[in-house]
Tab-separated table of C-alpha atoms in Angstrom:
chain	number	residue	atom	x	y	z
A	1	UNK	CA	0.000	0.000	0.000
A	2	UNK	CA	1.376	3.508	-0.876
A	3	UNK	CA	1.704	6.340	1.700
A	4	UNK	CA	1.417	9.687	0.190
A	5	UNK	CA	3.199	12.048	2.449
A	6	UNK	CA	2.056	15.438	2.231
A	7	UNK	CA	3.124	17.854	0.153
A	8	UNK	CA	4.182	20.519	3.219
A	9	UNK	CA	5.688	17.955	5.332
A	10	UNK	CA	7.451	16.426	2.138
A	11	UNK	CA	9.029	19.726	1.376
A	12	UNK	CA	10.120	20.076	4.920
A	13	UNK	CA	12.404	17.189	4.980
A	14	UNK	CA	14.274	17.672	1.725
A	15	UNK	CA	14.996	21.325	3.239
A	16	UNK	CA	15.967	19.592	6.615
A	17	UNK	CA	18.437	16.845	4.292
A	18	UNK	CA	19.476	19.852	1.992
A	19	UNK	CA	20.936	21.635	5.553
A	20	UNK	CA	22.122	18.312	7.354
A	21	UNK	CA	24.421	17.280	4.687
A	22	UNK	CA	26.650	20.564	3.944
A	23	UNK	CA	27.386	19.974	7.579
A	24	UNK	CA	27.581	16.386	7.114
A	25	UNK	CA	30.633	17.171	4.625
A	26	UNK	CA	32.707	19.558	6.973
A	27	UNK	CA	32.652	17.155	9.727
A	28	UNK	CA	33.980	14.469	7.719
A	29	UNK	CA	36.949	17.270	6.098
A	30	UNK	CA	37.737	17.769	9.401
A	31	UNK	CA	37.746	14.201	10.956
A	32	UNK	CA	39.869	13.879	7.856
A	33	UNK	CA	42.170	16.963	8.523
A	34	UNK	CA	42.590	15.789	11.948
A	35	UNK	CA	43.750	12.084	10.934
A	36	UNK	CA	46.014	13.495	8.381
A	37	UNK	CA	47.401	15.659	10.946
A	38	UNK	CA	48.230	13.075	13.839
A	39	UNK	CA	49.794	10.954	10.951
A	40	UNK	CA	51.823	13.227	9.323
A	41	UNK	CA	52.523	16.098	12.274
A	42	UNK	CA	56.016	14.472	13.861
A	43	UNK	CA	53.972	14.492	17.042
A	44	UNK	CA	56.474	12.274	18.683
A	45	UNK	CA	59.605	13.729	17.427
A	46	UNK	CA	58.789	16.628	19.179
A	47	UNK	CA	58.024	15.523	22.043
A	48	UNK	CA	61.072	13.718	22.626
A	49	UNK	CA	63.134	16.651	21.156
A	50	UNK	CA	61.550	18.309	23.961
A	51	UNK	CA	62.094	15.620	27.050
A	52	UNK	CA	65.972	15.132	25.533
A	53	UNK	CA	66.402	18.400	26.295
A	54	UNK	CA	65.130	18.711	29.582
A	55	UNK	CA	67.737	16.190	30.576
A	56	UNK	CA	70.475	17.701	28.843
A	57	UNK	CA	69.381	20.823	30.747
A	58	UNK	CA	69.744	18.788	33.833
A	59	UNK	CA	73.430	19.310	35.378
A	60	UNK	CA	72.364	18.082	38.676
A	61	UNK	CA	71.988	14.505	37.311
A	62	UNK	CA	73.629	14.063	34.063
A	63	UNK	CA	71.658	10.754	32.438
A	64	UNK	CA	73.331	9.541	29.768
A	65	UNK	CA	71.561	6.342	27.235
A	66	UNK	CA	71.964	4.840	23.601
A	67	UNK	CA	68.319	5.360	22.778
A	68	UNK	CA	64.847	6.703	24.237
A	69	UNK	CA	61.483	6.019	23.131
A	70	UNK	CA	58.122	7.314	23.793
A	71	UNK	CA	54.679	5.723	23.698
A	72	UNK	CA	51.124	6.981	23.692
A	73	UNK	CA	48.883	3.440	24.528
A	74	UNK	CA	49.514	3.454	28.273
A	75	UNK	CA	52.062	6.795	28.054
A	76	UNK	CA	55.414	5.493	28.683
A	77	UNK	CA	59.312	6.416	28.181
A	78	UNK	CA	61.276	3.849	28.052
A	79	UNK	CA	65.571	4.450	27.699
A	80	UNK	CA	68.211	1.103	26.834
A	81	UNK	CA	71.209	1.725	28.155
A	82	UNK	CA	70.829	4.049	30.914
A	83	UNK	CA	73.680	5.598	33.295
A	84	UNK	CA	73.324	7.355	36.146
A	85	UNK	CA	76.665	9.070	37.600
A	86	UNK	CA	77.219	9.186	41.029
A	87	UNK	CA	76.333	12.547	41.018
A	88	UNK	CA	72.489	11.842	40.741
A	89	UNK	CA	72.884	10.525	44.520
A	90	UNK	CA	75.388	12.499	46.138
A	91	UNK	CA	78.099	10.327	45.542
A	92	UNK	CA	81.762	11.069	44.203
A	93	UNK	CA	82.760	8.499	41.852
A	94	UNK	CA	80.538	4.906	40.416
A	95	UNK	CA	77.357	5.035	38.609
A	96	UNK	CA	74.334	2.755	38.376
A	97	UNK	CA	73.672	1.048	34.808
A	98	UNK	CA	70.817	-0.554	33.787
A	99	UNK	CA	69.952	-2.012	30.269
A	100	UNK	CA	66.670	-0.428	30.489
A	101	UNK	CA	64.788	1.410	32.716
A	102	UNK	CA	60.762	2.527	31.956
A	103	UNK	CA	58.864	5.513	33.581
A	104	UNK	CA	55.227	4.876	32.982
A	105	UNK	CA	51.869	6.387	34.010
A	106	UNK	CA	50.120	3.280	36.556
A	107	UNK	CA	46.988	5.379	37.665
A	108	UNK	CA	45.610	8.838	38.520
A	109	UNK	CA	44.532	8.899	42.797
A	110	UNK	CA	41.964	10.869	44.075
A	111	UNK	CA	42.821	11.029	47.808
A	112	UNK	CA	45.326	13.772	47.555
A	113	UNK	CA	44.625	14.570	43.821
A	114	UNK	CA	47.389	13.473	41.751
A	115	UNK	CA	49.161	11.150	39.034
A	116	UNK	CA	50.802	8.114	40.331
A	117	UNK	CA	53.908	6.491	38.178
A	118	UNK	CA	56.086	3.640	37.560
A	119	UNK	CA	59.593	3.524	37.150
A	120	UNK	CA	60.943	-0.205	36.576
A	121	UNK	CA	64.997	-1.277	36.216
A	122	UNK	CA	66.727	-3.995	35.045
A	123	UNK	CA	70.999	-3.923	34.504
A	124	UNK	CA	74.153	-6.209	35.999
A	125	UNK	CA	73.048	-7.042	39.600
A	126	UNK	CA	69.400	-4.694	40.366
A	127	UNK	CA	65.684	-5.145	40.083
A	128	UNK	CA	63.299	-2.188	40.426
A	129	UNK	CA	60.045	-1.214	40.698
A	130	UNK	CA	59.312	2.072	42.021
A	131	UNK	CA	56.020	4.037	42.381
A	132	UNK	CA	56.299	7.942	42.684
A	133	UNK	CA	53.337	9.688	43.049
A	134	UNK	CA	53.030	13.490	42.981
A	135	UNK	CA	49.811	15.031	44.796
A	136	UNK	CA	48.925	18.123	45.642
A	137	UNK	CA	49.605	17.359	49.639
A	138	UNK	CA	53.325	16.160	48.212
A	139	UNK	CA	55.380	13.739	47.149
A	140	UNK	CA	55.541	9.969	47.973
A	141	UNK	CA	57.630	6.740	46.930
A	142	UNK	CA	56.128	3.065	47.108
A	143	UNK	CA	59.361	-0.065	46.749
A	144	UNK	CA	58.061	-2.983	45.739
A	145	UNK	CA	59.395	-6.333	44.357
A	146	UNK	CA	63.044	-4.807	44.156
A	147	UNK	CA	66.269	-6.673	44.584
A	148	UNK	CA	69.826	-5.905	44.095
A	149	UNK	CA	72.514	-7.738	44.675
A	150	UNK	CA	76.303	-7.328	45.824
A	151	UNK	CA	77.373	-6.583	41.843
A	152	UNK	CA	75.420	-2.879	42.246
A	153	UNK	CA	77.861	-2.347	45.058
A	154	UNK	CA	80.670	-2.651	42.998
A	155	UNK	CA	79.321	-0.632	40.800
A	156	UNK	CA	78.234	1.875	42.802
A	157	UNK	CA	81.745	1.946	44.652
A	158	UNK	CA	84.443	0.277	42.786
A	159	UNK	CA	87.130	-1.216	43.668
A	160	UNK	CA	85.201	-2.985	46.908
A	161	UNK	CA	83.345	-6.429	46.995
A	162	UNK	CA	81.494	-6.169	50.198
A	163	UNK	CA	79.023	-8.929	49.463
A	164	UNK	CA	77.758	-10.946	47.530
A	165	UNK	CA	73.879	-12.987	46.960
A	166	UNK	CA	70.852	-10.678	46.518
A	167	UNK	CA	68.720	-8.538	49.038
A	168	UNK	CA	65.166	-8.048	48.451
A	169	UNK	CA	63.895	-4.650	49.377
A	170	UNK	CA	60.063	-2.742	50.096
A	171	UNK	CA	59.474	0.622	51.391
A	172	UNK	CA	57.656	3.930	51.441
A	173	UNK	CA	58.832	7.318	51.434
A	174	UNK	CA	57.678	11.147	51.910
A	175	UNK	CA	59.515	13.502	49.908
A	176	UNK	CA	59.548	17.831	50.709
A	177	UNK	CA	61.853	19.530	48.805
A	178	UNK	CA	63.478	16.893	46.793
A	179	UNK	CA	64.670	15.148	50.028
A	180	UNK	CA	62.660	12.487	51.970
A	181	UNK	CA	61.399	13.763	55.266
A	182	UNK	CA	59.878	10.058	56.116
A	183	UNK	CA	59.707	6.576	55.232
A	184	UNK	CA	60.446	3.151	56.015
A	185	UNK	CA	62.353	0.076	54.927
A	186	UNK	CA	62.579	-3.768	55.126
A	187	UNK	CA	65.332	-5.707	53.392
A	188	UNK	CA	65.952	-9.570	53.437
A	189	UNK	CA	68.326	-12.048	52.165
A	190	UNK	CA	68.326	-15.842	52.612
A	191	UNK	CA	71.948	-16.122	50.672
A	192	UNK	CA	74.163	-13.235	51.868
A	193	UNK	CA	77.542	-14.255	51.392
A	194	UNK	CA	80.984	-12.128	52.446
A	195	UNK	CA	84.078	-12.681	50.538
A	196	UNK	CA	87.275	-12.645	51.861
A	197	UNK	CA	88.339	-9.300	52.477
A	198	UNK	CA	90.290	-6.941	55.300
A	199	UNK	CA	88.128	-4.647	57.507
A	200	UNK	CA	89.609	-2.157	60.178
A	201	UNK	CA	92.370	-4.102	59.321
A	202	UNK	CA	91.081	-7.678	60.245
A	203	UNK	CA	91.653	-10.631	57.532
A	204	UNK	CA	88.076	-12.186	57.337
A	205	UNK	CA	87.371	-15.033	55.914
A	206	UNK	CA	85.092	-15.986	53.698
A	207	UNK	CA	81.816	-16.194	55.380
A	208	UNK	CA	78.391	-17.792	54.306
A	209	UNK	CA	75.804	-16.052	56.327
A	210	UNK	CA	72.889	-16.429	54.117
A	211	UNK	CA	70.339	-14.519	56.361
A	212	UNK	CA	69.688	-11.248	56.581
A	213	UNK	CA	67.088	-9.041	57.798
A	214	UNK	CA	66.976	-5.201	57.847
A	215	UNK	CA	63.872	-3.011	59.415
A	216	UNK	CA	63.481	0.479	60.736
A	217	UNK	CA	62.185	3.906	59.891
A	218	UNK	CA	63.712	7.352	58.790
A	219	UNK	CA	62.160	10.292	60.890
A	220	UNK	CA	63.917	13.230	62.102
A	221	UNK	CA	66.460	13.162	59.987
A	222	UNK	CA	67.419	9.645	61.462
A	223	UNK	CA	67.564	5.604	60.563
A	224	UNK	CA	65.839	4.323	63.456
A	225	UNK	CA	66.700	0.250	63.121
A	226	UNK	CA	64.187	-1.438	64.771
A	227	UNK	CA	66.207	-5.234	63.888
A	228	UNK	CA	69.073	-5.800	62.044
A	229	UNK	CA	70.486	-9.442	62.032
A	230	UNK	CA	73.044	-11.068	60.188
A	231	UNK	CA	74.085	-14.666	60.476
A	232	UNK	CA	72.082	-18.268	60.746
A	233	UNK	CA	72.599	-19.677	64.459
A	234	UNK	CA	75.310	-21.807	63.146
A	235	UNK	CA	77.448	-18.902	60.293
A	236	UNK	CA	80.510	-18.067	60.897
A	237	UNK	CA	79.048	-14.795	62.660
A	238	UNK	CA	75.584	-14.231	64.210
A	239	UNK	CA	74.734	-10.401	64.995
A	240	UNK	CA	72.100	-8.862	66.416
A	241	UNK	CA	71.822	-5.080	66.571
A	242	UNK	CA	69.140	-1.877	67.061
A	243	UNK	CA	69.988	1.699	67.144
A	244	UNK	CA	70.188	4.633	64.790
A	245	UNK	CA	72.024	5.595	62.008
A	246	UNK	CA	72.262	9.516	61.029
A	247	UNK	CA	72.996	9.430	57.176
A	248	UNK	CA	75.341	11.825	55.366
A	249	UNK	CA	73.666	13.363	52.072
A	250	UNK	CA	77.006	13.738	50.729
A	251	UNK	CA	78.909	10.928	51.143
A	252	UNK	CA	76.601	7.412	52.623
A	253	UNK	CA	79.892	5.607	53.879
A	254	UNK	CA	80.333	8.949	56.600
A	255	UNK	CA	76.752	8.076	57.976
A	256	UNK	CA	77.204	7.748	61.879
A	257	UNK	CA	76.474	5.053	63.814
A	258	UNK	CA	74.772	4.643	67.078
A	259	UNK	CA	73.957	0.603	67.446
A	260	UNK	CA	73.671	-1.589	70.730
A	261	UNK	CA	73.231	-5.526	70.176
A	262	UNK	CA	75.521	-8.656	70.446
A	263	UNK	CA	77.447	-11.165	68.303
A	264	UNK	CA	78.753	-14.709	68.316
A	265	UNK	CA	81.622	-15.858	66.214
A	266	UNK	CA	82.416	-19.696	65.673
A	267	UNK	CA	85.249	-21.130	66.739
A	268	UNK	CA	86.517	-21.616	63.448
A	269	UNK	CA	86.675	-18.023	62.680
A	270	UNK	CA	87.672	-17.258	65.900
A	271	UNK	CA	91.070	-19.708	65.334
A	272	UNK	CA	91.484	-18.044	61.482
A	273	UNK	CA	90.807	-14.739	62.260
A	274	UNK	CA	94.074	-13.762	65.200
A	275	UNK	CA	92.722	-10.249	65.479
A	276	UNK	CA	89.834	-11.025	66.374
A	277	UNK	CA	90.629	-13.107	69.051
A	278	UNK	CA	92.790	-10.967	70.804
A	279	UNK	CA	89.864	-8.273	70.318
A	280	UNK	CA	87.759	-10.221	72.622
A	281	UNK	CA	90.648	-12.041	74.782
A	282	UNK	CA	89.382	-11.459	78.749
A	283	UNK	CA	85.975	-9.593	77.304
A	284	UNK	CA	82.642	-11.212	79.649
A	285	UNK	CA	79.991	-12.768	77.196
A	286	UNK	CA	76.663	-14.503	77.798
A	287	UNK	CA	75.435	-17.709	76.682
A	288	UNK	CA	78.790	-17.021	73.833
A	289	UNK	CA	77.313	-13.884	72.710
A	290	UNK	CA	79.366	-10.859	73.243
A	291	UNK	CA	77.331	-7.202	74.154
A	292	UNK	CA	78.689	-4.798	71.648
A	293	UNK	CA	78.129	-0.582	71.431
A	294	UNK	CA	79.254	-0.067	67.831
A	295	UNK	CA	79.636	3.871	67.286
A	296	UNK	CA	82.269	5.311	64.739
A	297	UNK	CA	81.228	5.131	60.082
A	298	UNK	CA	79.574	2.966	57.927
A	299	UNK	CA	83.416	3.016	56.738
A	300	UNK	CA	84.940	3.218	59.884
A	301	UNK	CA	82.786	1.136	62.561
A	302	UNK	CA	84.170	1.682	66.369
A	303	UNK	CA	82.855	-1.673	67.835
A	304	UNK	CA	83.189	-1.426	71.917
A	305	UNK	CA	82.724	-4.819	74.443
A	306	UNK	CA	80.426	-4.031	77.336
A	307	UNK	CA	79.094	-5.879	79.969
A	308	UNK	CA	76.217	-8.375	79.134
A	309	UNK	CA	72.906	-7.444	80.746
């Protein structure tokens, strides 16, 4: 059956079509202007023209890497061959290398407003994962499933091999003024090994301690360590300590110590190690632990017997 539409109405809607389409054809020229442009613009290019220079503009921290690349799906930078000089942390000579590293955006937060990031590592002897976020009420840092291991230490200051296995590490961290005003840390390793090496001008041995635990807090200006132990029951050296530790900005091996706890050595280190012996020759100990103050340097230690409680 045919519908005759009338003749008003009829004329209505071609007028309607006759305006729709005109517009019809500039949205598509511009959906099509707009493609050609984010193809053809070198959107990219400029950008990382742009964040290159930044870091060249950097003096502070120096980066040097072989290549950077940007990317939009899930922003991301990602560098290959990264170096960062000792400078970047205060330090006077090593530098930390990883074969890449990746700054990417994880998630905006609503609770202070603000963007929260990730920055993963991987090079010779370090695994990171690090999550800054920057709010309006400041600055924080979230450690999580990191590890390095006693090769960053070499790198970091050459010429030493204080260790050796791998030390897993978490923490938070408040930052005000590009310096962290808060935080806390736990570290752990089940296969902490030392190498043979001289300290304060004792001959160690080599020394399979295998555990290690690290907790404690940063307030005040201050390392508060809640527990530090080194040593199974049956190593070579079992250690015990809680205290502080001030930290020097400029130079982490000048960081002052202020640690009471007690150690046991084995007998066989004891025999191999003279110095030691001597050290402890006529010192009182309980249940073969001796009670230690230990005061001086992370570089220079000033370990003092006292009296078991």
């Amino acid at each position: 059956m045919n519908v005759r539409i009338p003749e008003d109405r009829a004329i209505e809607e071609v007028y309607d079509n006759k305006k729709t389409f005109p517009l019809l054809l500039v949205a598509l020229a511009l959906g099509a202007f707009l493609l050609a442009l984010l193809f053809n613009f070198p959107l990219e290019r400029n950008i990382t023209v742009f964040i290159e220079g930044q870091i060249a503009k950097n003096r502070s921290c120096p980066l040097s890497y072989s290549s950077m690349e940007l990317g939009f799906f899930l922003p991301k930078l990602t560098f290959k061959d990264l170096t960062i000089p000792a400078k970047c942390y205060k330090q006077r000579q090593g530098s930390l290398k990883l074969d890449q590293a990746q700054v990417r955006l994880s998630m905006p937060t609503l609770w202070p407003l603000g963007v929260k990031l990730k920055v993963e590592g991987v090079g010779k002897g370090v695994k990171l994962n690090i999550f800054p976020r920057v709010a309006f009420g400041g600055t924080t840092v979230q450690i999580e499933d990191t590890q390095i291991t006693g090769e960053l230490l070499s790198q970091i200051y050459p010429g030493t091999n204080y260790l050796q296995g791998s030390i897993d590490i978490q923490g938070h961290g408040e930052i005000e003024n590009q310096k962290i005003v808060k935080g806390s840390i736990k570290a752990s390793s089940k296969n902490l090994f030392i190498p043979a090496q001289t300290i304060m001008a004792f001959n160690l041995i080599a020394m399979p301690l295998n555990k290690f635990e690290l907790a404690g807090s940063y307030v005040n200006k201050s390392f508060n360590i809640k527990a530090l132990r080194l040593g199974e029951a049956l190593a070579p050296l079992h250690a015990e300590f809680r205290g502080t530790i001030k930290p020097n900005q400029r130079n982490m091996r000048l960081s002052t110590l202020g640690l009471d706890g007690r150690i046991k050595f084995s007998e066989k280190l004891l025999q191999e190690v003279g110095l030691i012996r001597l050290f402890l020759n006529g010192k009182p100990k309980k249940e073969n632990y001796y009670y230690m103050k230990l005061d001086g340097t992370l570089a220079l230690p000033k370990p003092t017997i006292v009296d078991p409680p």
